[in-house]
Coordinates of C-alpha atoms in Angstrom, one line a residue:
M1 CA 126.4 52.4 172.3
T2 CA 127.6 53.4 175.7
S3 CA 125.6 55.6 178.0
D4 CA 127.0 58.7 176.5
G5 CA 126.3 57.6 173.0
G6 CA 129.8 56.4 172.2
T7 CA 130.8 52.9 171.6
T8 CA 132.6 50.6 173.9
A9 CA 135.3 50.4 171.3
E10 CA 135.9 54.1 171.8
R11 CA 136.7 53.8 175.5
P12 CA 139.3 52.0 177.5
T13 CA 138.4 48.8 179.2
A14 CA 138.3 49.2 183.0
P15 CA 140.4 46.7 185.0
D16 CA 137.3 45.0 186.4
E17 CA 135.7 44.5 183.0
A18 CA 136.1 41.4 180.9
P19 CA 138.7 41.7 178.2
E20 CA 137.5 42.4 174.6
R21 CA 137.0 39.4 172.5
P22 CA 139.5 39.2 169.7
V23 CA 138.4 40.0 166.1
P24 CA 140.0 37.2 164.0
D25 CA 140.1 39.3 160.8
W26 CA 141.8 42.4 162.1
P27 CA 143.3 44.7 160.9
T28 CA 141.3 44.7 157.7
T29 CA 140.4 47.3 155.0
L30 CA 137.1 47.3 153.2
A31 CA 136.4 49.0 149.9
T32 CA 133.2 50.1 148.3
A33 CA 132.5 52.0 145.1
R34 CA 133.3 55.4 146.7
L35 CA 134.9 54.6 150.1
T36 CA 137.7 52.9 151.9
L37 CA 137.0 51.7 155.4
R38 CA 140.2 51.1 157.3
P39 CA 141.4 50.9 161.0
V40 CA 141.4 54.2 162.8
A41 CA 144.9 55.7 162.6
E42 CA 146.5 58.6 164.5
P43 CA 145.8 61.2 161.8
D44 CA 142.1 60.3 162.1
V45 CA 141.9 61.4 165.8
P46 CA 141.0 65.1 165.0
H47 CA 138.1 64.0 162.8
A48 CA 136.9 61.6 165.6
V49 CA 137.2 64.4 168.1
R50 CA 134.9 66.5 165.9
L51 CA 132.4 63.7 165.7
W52 CA 132.4 63.4 169.5
T53 CA 131.9 67.1 170.1
D54 CA 129.8 68.3 167.2
P55 CA 126.2 69.2 168.4
Q56 CA 124.6 68.1 165.1
V57 CA 126.3 64.7 165.1
R58 CA 125.6 64.2 168.8
R59 CA 122.0 65.4 168.7
H60 CA 120.6 61.9 169.2
L61 CA 123.6 60.5 171.1
G62 CA 123.4 62.4 174.3
G63 CA 125.0 65.6 173.2
P64 CA 128.7 66.4 172.9
V65 CA 130.9 64.4 175.1
T66 CA 132.9 66.0 177.9
A67 CA 136.6 67.0 177.6
D68 CA 137.6 64.2 179.9
V69 CA 135.8 61.6 177.8
V70 CA 137.4 63.1 174.6
R71 CA 140.9 62.8 176.1
A72 CA 140.3 59.2 177.1
R73 CA 138.9 58.4 173.6
E74 CA 141.8 60.1 171.9
Q75 CA 144.2 57.8 173.8
H76 CA 142.3 54.6 173.0
C77 CA 140.6 54.8 169.6
V78 CA 143.6 54.1 167.3
G79 CA 143.7 50.5 166.0
V80 CA 140.7 49.3 168.0
P81 CA 139.4 46.1 166.4
G82 CA 136.2 46.7 164.5
A83 CA 136.5 50.5 164.5
F84 CA 136.7 51.8 160.9
T85 CA 137.6 55.2 159.6
V86 CA 135.3 56.0 156.6
E87 CA 137.4 57.6 153.9
R88 CA 136.3 58.8 150.5
H89 CA 138.6 57.6 147.7
D90 CA 139.9 61.2 147.4
G91 CA 141.3 60.9 150.9
A92 CA 138.6 62.9 152.8
V93 CA 137.7 61.4 156.2
L94 CA 133.9 61.3 156.5
G95 CA 133.4 59.6 159.8
L96 CA 133.5 56.3 161.8
V97 CA 131.7 53.0 161.7
V98 CA 132.2 50.6 164.6
A99 CA 131.3 46.9 164.9
E100 CA 131.5 45.5 168.4
P101 CA 131.2 41.8 169.3
D102 CA 128.8 41.1 172.2
G103 CA 127.0 44.4 171.9
H104 CA 123.3 44.7 172.6
D105 CA 121.8 41.5 173.8
G106 CA 125.0 39.7 173.1
R107 CA 124.9 40.3 169.3
T108 CA 127.4 42.2 167.2
E109 CA 126.4 45.9 167.3
V110 CA 127.2 48.3 164.5
S111 CA 127.2 52.1 165.2
Y112 CA 128.1 54.9 162.9
Q113 CA 128.7 58.7 162.8
L114 CA 129.5 60.9 159.8
L115 CA 130.4 64.5 159.8
P116 CA 127.4 66.7 158.8
E117 CA 128.8 68.0 155.6
H118 CA 128.8 64.4 154.3
W119 CA 125.2 63.6 155.2
G120 CA 122.5 62.9 152.6
Q121 CA 124.9 61.6 150.0
G122 CA 124.6 57.9 150.6
Y123 CA 128.0 57.5 152.3
A124 CA 126.6 56.2 155.6
R125 CA 124.5 53.6 153.8
E126 CA 127.5 52.4 151.7
A127 CA 129.8 52.3 154.8
V128 CA 127.3 50.6 157.1
H129 CA 126.4 48.0 154.5
A130 CA 130.1 47.1 154.0
V131 CA 130.8 46.8 157.8
V132 CA 127.6 44.8 158.4
G133 CA 128.7 42.3 155.7
W134 CA 132.2 42.1 157.2
A135 CA 130.9 41.8 160.7
R136 CA 128.7 38.8 159.8
Q137 CA 131.8 36.9 158.7
A138 CA 134.5 38.3 161.0
M139 CA 132.8 38.9 164.4
R140 CA 132.1 36.1 166.9
S141 CA 129.5 37.1 169.4
A142 CA 127.7 35.2 172.2
V143 CA 124.5 35.5 170.2
P144 CA 124.4 35.3 166.4
G145 CA 123.3 38.3 164.4
V146 CA 124.1 42.0 163.8
V147 CA 122.1 44.8 165.3
A148 CA 122.0 48.6 165.6
V149 CA 120.4 50.9 168.2
T150 CA 119.2 54.4 167.5
Q151 CA 117.0 56.9 169.2
R152 CA 113.4 56.7 168.0
A153 CA 113.5 60.5 167.3
N154 CA 116.5 60.0 164.9
T155 CA 114.5 59.7 161.7
R156 CA 117.6 59.9 159.4
S157 CA 119.2 57.0 161.1
R158 CA 116.0 54.9 161.2
H159 CA 115.6 55.6 157.4
L160 CA 119.1 54.4 156.8
L161 CA 118.6 51.2 158.8
D162 CA 115.3 50.6 157.0
S163 CA 116.9 51.1 153.6
L164 CA 119.5 48.4 154.5
G165 CA 116.8 45.9 155.3
A166 CA 117.2 46.0 159.1
T167 CA 113.9 45.6 160.9
P168 CA 112.8 47.1 164.3
A169 CA 112.9 44.3 166.8
D170 CA 112.6 46.1 170.2
H171 CA 111.7 49.4 171.7
F172 CA 113.0 50.5 175.0
V173 CA 114.1 53.6 177.0
A174 CA 117.8 54.1 177.6
W175 CA 119.7 57.3 178.6
G176 CA 116.3 58.9 179.2
E177 CA 115.2 58.6 175.5
P178 CA 113.1 56.0 173.6
Q179 CA 115.4 53.7 171.5
V180 CA 114.8 51.3 168.7
L181 CA 116.8 48.1 168.3
Y182 CA 117.1 47.1 164.6
V183 CA 118.2 43.6 163.5
F184 CA 119.9 43.2 160.1
P185 CA 118.8 40.2 158.0
D186 CA 121.2 37.2 157.8

């Protein structure tokens, strides 16, 4: 996650930053029993904007992002390697799951956001499980492993990570809030 709770995949790379590491298996589409996870496309941008600006979604992510950040993300979110739109098989867009190489501590980091009307139905668990499995095979990070970071206060997210077998490995403060680093089993 970046300092405003977004992912580095959602923001443009500054000229003085290292270029993104290529994802060898991209673009790709993943399928689960109820979902299709596919690269973010132009028609998904309004759904992403809603994720970035919804107070419920952003409650544990630093709050809704500013209009300037939204405009930058709108211009740079389509087709980003490792950024998946979560779509139900009936075509409804539910949210985003992003896997980034060289995230926290050099490991691949997975982040996720679903629209509130789709919470509590197991969609996030299904989507994150699929992306973590894909990331283990497709992502090449400086340090092996897949992690996720969430605010300690985000009990829903912590329960999701626990249910996927991820274990708390570190506690720290970032962006003024206590965070928990979870490590997914190999």
